[in-house]
Coordinates of N, CA and C in Angstrom, one line a residue:
L1 N 0.8 -1.2 0.0 CA 0.0 0.0 0.0 C 0.9 1.3 0.0
R2 N 2.0 1.2 0.7 CA 2.9 2.4 0.8 C 3.5 2.6 -0.6
R3 N 3.9 1.6 -1.3 CA 4.4 1.7 -2.6 C 3.4 2.3 -3.6
L4 N 2.1 1.9 -3.5 CA 1.1 2.4 -4.3 C 0.9 3.9 -4.0
R5 N 0.9 4.3 -2.8 CA 0.7 5.7 -2.4 C 1.9 6.6 -3.0
A6 N 3.1 6.0 -2.9 CA 4.3 6.7 -3.4 C 4.2 6.9 -4.9
S7 N 3.7 5.8 -5.6 CA 3.6 5.9 -7.0 C 2.5 6.9 -7.4
E8 N 1.4 7.0 -6.7 CA 0.4 8.0 -7.0 C 0.9 9.4 -6.8
G9 N 1.7 9.6 -5.7 CA 2.3 10.9 -5.5 C 3.3 11.3 -6.6
Q10 N 4.0 10.3 -7.1 CA 5.0 10.6 -8.2 C 4.2 11.0 -9.4
L11 N 3.1 10.2 -9.7 CA 2.3 10.5 -10.9 C 1.7 12.0 -10.8
A12 N 1.2 12.3 -9.6 CA 0.6 13.6 -9.4 C 1.7 14.7 -9.6
E13 N 2.9 14.5 -9.1 CA 3.9 15.5 -9.2 C 4.4 15.6 -10.7
A14 N 4.5 14.5 -11.4 CA 4.8 14.5 -12.8 C 3.8 15.3 -13.6
Q15 N 2.5 15.0 -13.3 CA 1.5 15.8 -14.0 C 1.5 17.3 -13.7
R16 N 1.8 17.6 -12.5 CA 1.9 19.0 -12.1 C 3.1 19.7 -12.9
I17 N 4.2 19.0 -13.0 CA 5.4 19.6 -13.6 C 5.1 19.8 -15.1
A18 N 4.5 18.8 -15.7 CA 4.3 18.8 -17.2 C 3.0 19.5 -17.6
H19 N 2.2 19.9 -16.6 CA 0.8 20.5 -16.9 C 0.0 19.5 -17.7
V20 N 0.0 18.3 -17.3 CA -0.8 17.2 -18.0 C -1.7 16.6 -16.9
G21 N -2.9 16.5 -17.2 CA -3.8 15.8 -16.3 C -4.5 14.7 -17.0
H22 N -5.2 13.9 -16.2 CA -6.0 12.8 -16.8 C -7.4 12.9 -16.3
W23 N -8.3 12.2 -17.0 CA -9.7 12.3 -16.7 C -10.4 11.0 -17.1
E24 N -11.6 10.7 -16.6 CA -12.4 9.6 -17.0 C -13.8 10.1 -16.9
C25 N -14.6 9.8 -18.0 CA -16.0 10.2 -18.0 C -16.9 9.0 -18.2
D26 N -17.9 8.8 -17.3 CA -18.8 7.8 -17.4 C -19.9 8.2 -18.4
L27 N -20.0 7.6 -19.5 CA -21.0 8.0 -20.6 C -22.4 7.7 -20.2
V28 N -22.6 6.8 -19.2 CA -24.0 6.5 -18.8 C -24.5 7.5 -17.8
T29 N -23.7 7.9 -16.8 CA -24.1 8.9 -15.8 C -23.7 10.3 -16.1
G30 N -22.7 10.5 -17.0 CA -22.2 11.8 -17.2 C -21.3 12.3 -16.2
R31 N -20.9 11.5 -15.2 CA -20.0 11.9 -14.1 C -18.6 11.8 -14.7
V32 N -17.8 12.8 -14.2 CA -16.4 12.9 -14.7 C -15.5 12.8 -13.5
N33 N -14.4 12.1 -13.6 CA -13.4 12.0 -12.6 C -12.1 12.7 -13.1
W34 N -11.6 13.7 -12.4 CA -10.4 14.4 -12.9 C -9.3 14.2 -11.9
S35 N -8.0 14.2 -12.4 CA -6.9 14.3 -11.6 C -6.8 15.7 -11.0
D36 N -6.0 15.9 -10.0 CA -5.8 17.2 -9.4 C -5.3 18.2 -10.4
E37 N -4.4 17.8 -11.3 CA -3.8 18.7 -12.3 C -4.9 19.1 -13.3
T38 N -5.8 18.2 -13.6 CA -6.9 18.6 -14.6 C -7.7 19.7 -14.0
Y39 N -8.0 19.6 -12.7 CA -8.7 20.7 -12.0 C -7.9 22.1 -12.3
R40 N -6.6 22.0 -12.0 CA -5.8 23.2 -12.1 C -5.8 23.7 -13.6
I41 N -5.7 22.8 -14.5 CA -5.8 23.2 -15.9 C -7.0 24.0 -16.3
F42 N -8.1 23.5 -15.7 CA -9.4 24.2 -15.9 C -9.6 25.4 -15.0
G43 N -8.6 25.7 -14.2 CA -8.7 27.0 -13.4 C -9.4 26.8 -12.1
H44 N -9.4 25.6 -11.5 CA -10.1 25.4 -10.2 C -9.2 24.6 -9.3
E45 N -9.4 24.8 -8.0 CA -8.7 24.0 -7.0 C -9.3 22.6 -7.0
P46 N -8.5 21.6 -6.8 CA -9.1 20.2 -6.8 C -10.3 20.1 -5.8
G47 N -11.3 19.4 -6.3 CA -12.5 19.1 -5.5 C -13.4 20.3 -5.3
T48 N -13.3 21.4 -6.0 CA -14.1 22.6 -5.7 C -15.3 22.7 -6.6
I49 N -15.5 21.9 -7.6 CA -16.7 22.1 -8.5 C -17.3 20.7 -8.7
E50 N -18.5 20.7 -9.0 CA -19.3 19.5 -9.4 C -18.8 19.1 -10.8
L51 N -18.3 17.8 -10.9 CA -17.8 17.4 -12.2 C -18.8 16.6 -13.0
T52 N -19.2 17.1 -14.1 CA -20.1 16.4 -15.0 C -19.6 16.8 -16.4
A53 N -20.1 16.0 -17.4 CA -19.8 16.2 -18.8 C -20.3 17.6 -19.2
A54 N -21.5 18.0 -18.7 CA -22.0 19.3 -19.0 C -21.2 20.4 -18.5
A55 N -20.7 20.3 -17.2 CA -19.9 21.3 -16.6 C -18.6 21.5 -17.4
W56 N -18.0 20.4 -17.8 CA -16.8 20.4 -18.6 C -17.1 21.2 -19.9
T57 N -18.1 20.8 -20.6 CA -18.5 21.5 -21.9 C -18.7 23.0 -21.7
D58 N -19.3 23.4 -20.6 CA -19.6 24.8 -20.3 C -18.3 25.6 -20.2
M59 N -17.2 24.9 -19.8 CA -15.9 25.6 -19.6 C -15.1 25.8 -20.9
I60 N -15.5 25.0 -21.9 CA -14.9 25.1 -23.2 C -15.4 26.4 -24.0
H61 N -14.5 27.1 -24.6 CA -14.9 28.3 -25.4 C -16.0 27.9 -26.3
P62 N -17.0 28.7 -26.4 CA -18.2 28.4 -27.3 C -17.8 28.1 -28.7
D63 N -16.8 28.8 -29.3 CA -16.4 28.5 -30.6 C -15.7 27.2 -30.8
D64 N -15.3 26.6 -29.8 CA -14.5 25.3 -29.9 C -15.3 24.1 -29.4
R65 N -16.5 24.3 -28.9 CA -17.3 23.2 -28.4 C -17.7 22.1 -29.4
A66 N -18.1 22.6 -30.6 CA -18.5 21.7 -31.7 C -17.3 20.8 -32.1
R67 N -16.1 21.4 -32.2 CA -14.9 20.6 -32.7 C -14.6 19.5 -31.6
R68 N -14.7 19.9 -30.4 CA -14.4 18.9 -29.3 C -15.5 17.8 -29.4
E69 N -16.7 18.2 -29.5 CA -17.8 17.2 -29.5 C -17.8 16.3 -30.7
D70 N -17.4 16.9 -31.9 CA -17.3 16.0 -33.1 C -16.2 15.0 -32.9
A71 N -15.1 15.4 -32.3 CA -14.0 14.4 -32.0 C -14.4 13.3 -31.1
V72 N -15.1 13.7 -30.0 CA -15.5 12.7 -29.1 C -16.6 11.7 -29.7
Q73 N -17.5 12.3 -30.4 CA -18.6 11.5 -31.0 C -18.0 10.5 -32.1
A74 N -17.0 11.0 -32.9 CA -16.3 10.1 -33.8 C -15.6 9.0 -33.1
A75 N -15.0 9.2 -32.0 CA -14.3 8.2 -31.2 C -15.4 7.2 -30.7
I76 N -16.5 7.7 -30.2 CA -17.6 6.8 -29.7 C -18.1 5.9 -30.9
R77 N -18.3 6.5 -32.1 CA -18.8 5.7 -33.2 C -17.8 4.7 -33.7
T78 N -16.5 5.1 -33.8 CA -15.5 4.2 -34.4 C -14.7 3.4 -33.4
G79 N -14.7 3.8 -32.1 CA -13.8 3.2 -31.2 C -12.4 3.6 -31.3
A80 N -12.1 4.5 -32.2 CA -10.7 4.9 -32.4 C -10.4 6.1 -31.4
P81 N -9.1 6.2 -31.0 CA -8.7 7.3 -30.1 C -8.9 8.6 -30.8
Y82 N -9.0 9.7 -30.1 CA -9.1 11.0 -30.7 C -8.1 12.0 -30.0
E83 N -7.8 13.0 -30.8 CA -7.0 14.2 -30.3 C -7.6 15.4 -30.8
V84 N -7.7 16.4 -29.9 CA -8.3 17.7 -30.3 C -7.8 18.8 -29.4
E85 N -7.6 20.0 -30.0 CA -7.2 21.2 -29.3 C -8.4 22.1 -29.1
Y86 N -8.5 22.7 -28.0 CA -9.6 23.7 -27.8 C -9.2 24.7 -26.7
R87 N -9.9 25.8 -26.6 CA -9.7 26.8 -25.6 C -10.6 26.6 -24.4
L88 N -10.1 26.9 -23.3 CA -10.9 26.9 -22.0 C -11.0 28.3 -21.5
A89 N -12.2 28.7 -21.1 CA -12.5 30.0 -20.5 C -12.3 29.8 -19.0
H90 N -11.2 30.2 -18.4 CA -11.0 30.1 -17.0 C -11.9 31.0 -16.2
P91 N -12.2 30.7 -14.9 CA -13.0 31.5 -14.1 C -12.5 33.0 -14.1
S92 N -11.2 33.2 -14.3 CA -10.7 34.6 -14.2 C -11.0 35.3 -15.5
G93 N -11.5 34.6 -16.6 CA -11.7 35.2 -17.9 C -10.6 35.0 -18.8
E94 N -9.5 34.5 -18.3 CA -8.3 34.1 -19.2 C -8.7 32.9 -20.1
L95 N -8.2 33.0 -21.3 CA -8.4 31.8 -22.2 C -7.1 31.0 -22.2
R96 N -7.2 29.7 -22.1 CA -6.1 28.8 -22.1 C -6.3 27.8 -23.2
T97 N -5.3 27.3 -23.9 CA -5.4 26.3 -24.9 C -4.9 25.0 -24.4
V98 N -5.7 24.0 -24.7 CA -5.4 22.6 -24.2 C -5.4 21.7 -25.4
A99 N -4.6 20.6 -25.3 CA -4.6 19.5 -26.2 C -5.2 18.3 -25.4
C100 N -6.2 17.7 -25.9 CA -6.9 16.6 -25.3 C -6.8 15.4 -26.1
A101 N -6.5 14.2 -25.5 CA -6.5 13.0 -26.3 C -7.2 12.0 -25.4
G102 N -8.1 11.2 -26.1 CA -8.9 10.3 -25.3 C -9.2 9.0 -26.1
N103 N -9.7 8.1 -25.4 CA -10.1 6.8 -25.9 C -11.4 6.3 -25.3
V104 N -12.2 5.5 -26.0 CA -13.5 5.1 -25.6 C -13.3 3.6 -25.1
W105 N -13.9 3.3 -24.0 CA -14.0 1.9 -23.5 C -15.4 1.5 -23.6
A106 N -15.6 0.3 -24.2 CA -16.9 -0.2 -24.5 C -17.2 -1.5 -23.8
A107 N -18.4 -1.9 -23.7 CA -18.8 -3.2 -23.1 C -18.5 -4.2 -24.2
D108 N -18.6 -5.5 -23.9 CA -18.4 -6.6 -24.8 C -19.3 -6.5 -26.0
D109 N -20.5 -5.9 -25.9 CA -21.4 -5.8 -27.0 C -21.2 -4.6 -27.8
G110 N -20.1 -3.8 -27.5 CA -19.8 -2.6 -28.2 C -20.4 -1.3 -27.7
T111 N -21.2 -1.4 -26.7 CA -21.8 -0.2 -26.2 C -20.8 0.6 -25.5
P112 N -20.6 1.9 -25.9 CA -19.6 2.7 -25.2 C -20.0 3.0 -23.8
L113 N -19.1 2.8 -22.8 CA -19.4 3.0 -21.4 C -18.7 4.2 -20.8
R114 N -17.4 4.4 -21.2 CA -16.7 5.6 -20.7 C -15.6 6.0 -21.6
T115 N -15.1 7.2 -21.4 CA -14.0 7.7 -22.1 C -12.9 8.0 -21.1
F116 N -11.7 7.8 -21.5 CA -10.5 8.1 -20.6 C -9.5 8.8 -21.4
G117 N -8.8 9.8 -20.8 CA -7.8 10.5 -21.6 C -6.9 11.4 -20.8
V118 N -6.2 12.2 -21.5 CA -5.2 13.1 -20.9 C -5.5 14.5 -21.5
I119 N -5.1 15.5 -20.7 CA -5.3 16.9 -21.2 C -4.0 17.6 -20.8
Q120 N -3.5 18.5 -21.7 CA -2.3 19.2 -21.4 C -2.6 20.7 -21.8
D121 N -2.1 21.6 -20.9 CA -2.2 23.0 -21.1 C -1.0 23.4 -22.1
I122 N -1.4 23.8 -23.3 CA -0.4 24.1 -24.3 C -0.4 25.6 -24.6
T123 N -0.9 26.4 -23.8 CA -1.0 27.8 -24.0 C 0.3 28.5 -24.2
D124 N 1.3 28.2 -23.4 CA 2.6 28.7 -23.5 C 3.3 28.3 -24.8
K125 N 3.1 27.0 -25.1 CA 3.7 26.5 -26.4 C 3.1 27.2 -27.6
K126 N 1.8 27.4 -27.6 CA 1.2 28.1 -28.7 C 1.7 29.5 -28.8
A127 N 1.9 30.2 -27.7 CA 2.4 31.6 -27.7 C 3.8 31.6 -28.2
I128 N 4.6 30.7 -27.8 CA 6.0 30.6 -28.4 C 6.0 30.3 -29.8
A129 N 5.1 29.4 -30.3 CA 5.0 29.1 -31.7 C 4.6 30.4 -32.5
A130 N 3.6 31.1 -32.0 CA 3.1 32.3 -32.7 C 4.2 33.4 -32.7
E131 N 5.0 33.5 -31.6 CA 6.1 34.5 -31.6 C 7.2 34.1 -32.6
L132 N 7.5 32.8 -32.7 CA 8.5 32.3 -33.7 C 8.0 32.6 -35.1
A133 N 6.7 32.4 -35.3 CA 6.1 32.6 -36.7 C 6.2 34.1 -37.0
R134 N 6.0 35.0 -36.0 CA 6.1 36.4 -36.3 C 7.6 36.8 -36.6
H135 N 8.5 36.2 -35.9 CA 9.9 36.5 -36.2 C 10.3 35.9 -37.6
H136 N 9.8 34.8 -37.9 CA 10.1 34.2 -39.2 C 9.5 35.1 -40.3
D137 N 8.3 35.5 -40.2 CA 7.7 36.4 -41.2 C 8.5 37.7 -41.3
H138 N 8.9 38.3 -40.1 CA 9.7 39.5 -40.2 C 11.1 39.3 -40.9
L139 N 11.7 38.2 -40.6 CA 13.0 37.9 -41.3 C 12.8 37.7 -42.8
E140 N 11.7 37.0 -43.1 CA 11.4 36.8 -44.6 C 11.2 38.1 -45.3
E141 N 10.5 39.1 -44.6 CA 10.3 40.4 -45.2 C 11.6 41.2 -45.3
Q142 N 12.5 41.1 -44.3 CA 13.8 41.7 -44.3 C 14.6 41.2 -45.5
V143 N 14.6 39.9 -45.7 CA 15.3 39.2 -46.8 C 14.8 39.7 -48.1
R144 N 13.4 39.8 -48.2 CA 12.8 40.3 -49.5 C 13.2 41.7 -49.8
V145 N 13.2 42.6 -48.8 CA 13.5 44.0 -48.9 C 15.0 44.1 -49.3
R146 N 15.9 43.4 -48.6 CA 17.3 43.5 -48.9 C 17.7 42.9 -50.2
T147 N 17.0 41.9 -50.6 CA 17.2 41.3 -51.9 C 16.9 42.3 -53.0
A148 N 15.7 43.0 -52.8 CA 15.3 44.0 -53.8 C 16.3 45.1 -53.8
A149 N 16.8 45.6 -52.7 CA 17.8 46.7 -52.6 C 19.1 46.2 -53.3
L150 N 19.5 45.0 -53.1 CA 20.7 44.5 -53.7 C 20.5 44.4 -55.2
A151 N 19.4 44.0 -55.7 CA 19.1 43.9 -57.1 C 19.2 45.3 -57.7
E152 N 18.6 46.3 -57.0 CA 18.6 47.7 -57.5 C 20.1 48.2 -57.5
T153 N 20.8 47.9 -56.5 CA 22.2 48.4 -56.5 C 23.0 47.7 -57.6
T154 N 22.8 46.4 -57.8 CA 23.4 45.7 -58.9 C 23.1 46.3 -60.3
R155 N 21.8 46.7 -60.5 CA 21.4 47.3 -61.7 C 22.1 48.7 -61.9
A156 N 22.2 49.4 -60.8 CA 22.9 50.7 -60.8 C 24.4 50.6 -61.1
A157 N 25.0 49.6 -60.5 CA 26.4 49.3 -60.8 C 26.7 48.9 -62.2
E158 N 25.8 48.1 -62.7 CA 25.9 47.7 -64.1 C 25.7 48.8 -65.1
A159 N 24.8 49.7 -64.8 CA 24.5 50.9 -65.6 C 25.8 51.8 -65.5
A160 N 26.3 52.0 -64.4 CA 27.5 52.8 -64.2 C 28.7 52.2 -65.0
S161 N 28.8 50.9 -65.0 CA 29.9 50.2 -65.7 C 29.7 50.4 -67.2
V162 N 28.5 50.3 -67.7 CA 28.2 50.6 -69.1 C 28.5 52.0 -69.5
A163 N 28.1 52.9 -68.6 CA 28.4 54.3 -68.9 C 29.9 54.6 -68.9
K164 N 30.6 54.0 -68.0 CA 32.1 54.2 -67.9 C 32.7 53.6 -69.2
S165 N 32.2 52.4 -69.6 CA 32.8 51.8 -70.8 C 32.5 52.7 -72.0
A166 N 31.3 53.3 -72.1 CA 30.9 54.1 -73.2 C 31.8 55.4 -73.2
F167 N 32.0 55.9 -72.0 CA 32.8 57.1 -71.9 C 34.2 56.9 -72.3
L168 N 34.8 55.8 -71.8 CA 36.2 55.4 -72.2 C 36.3 55.1 -73.7
A169 N 35.3 54.6 -74.3 CA 35.3 54.3 -75.7 C 35.2 55.6 -76.5
N170 N 34.5 56.5 -76.0 CA 34.4 57.8 -76.7 C 35.7 58.7 -76.6
M171 N 36.5 58.4 -75.6 CA 37.7 59.1 -75.3 C 38.6 58.7 -76.5

């Protein structure tokens, strides 16, 4: 029992460090079980809110709800795992982006019973990627401008060389 508790503590600490949580949703009752880190990803202290599938959906940005629901329903229909990114509206009003991956567990007759998955806060990664894209675009523009300036300078130098050659030929 001591080793199990130590392992659970290590898992919780690993999830906290990586900003990755796990969850399980009972498709029959709509009850959801979240890890402590999942609570934090959703902007709540562990155990402070009623966990249902509807409450989860309410926290997803309205523009992203259909995408998440489509991914989950496709997994329920096909039994294949799913991955989807969406934004969460934190209680503070802040928007956070998460990557969610899940799988459906079904009864022997194929009836879907529950989903299980992981969720990771990727807000910072998305911000870094956007900043890198801005820098890339800026550098591309600088290269374009400098290439055009170099081409103009080359044309001017060639014209000067032709004029010099013509001048010397006339001498």
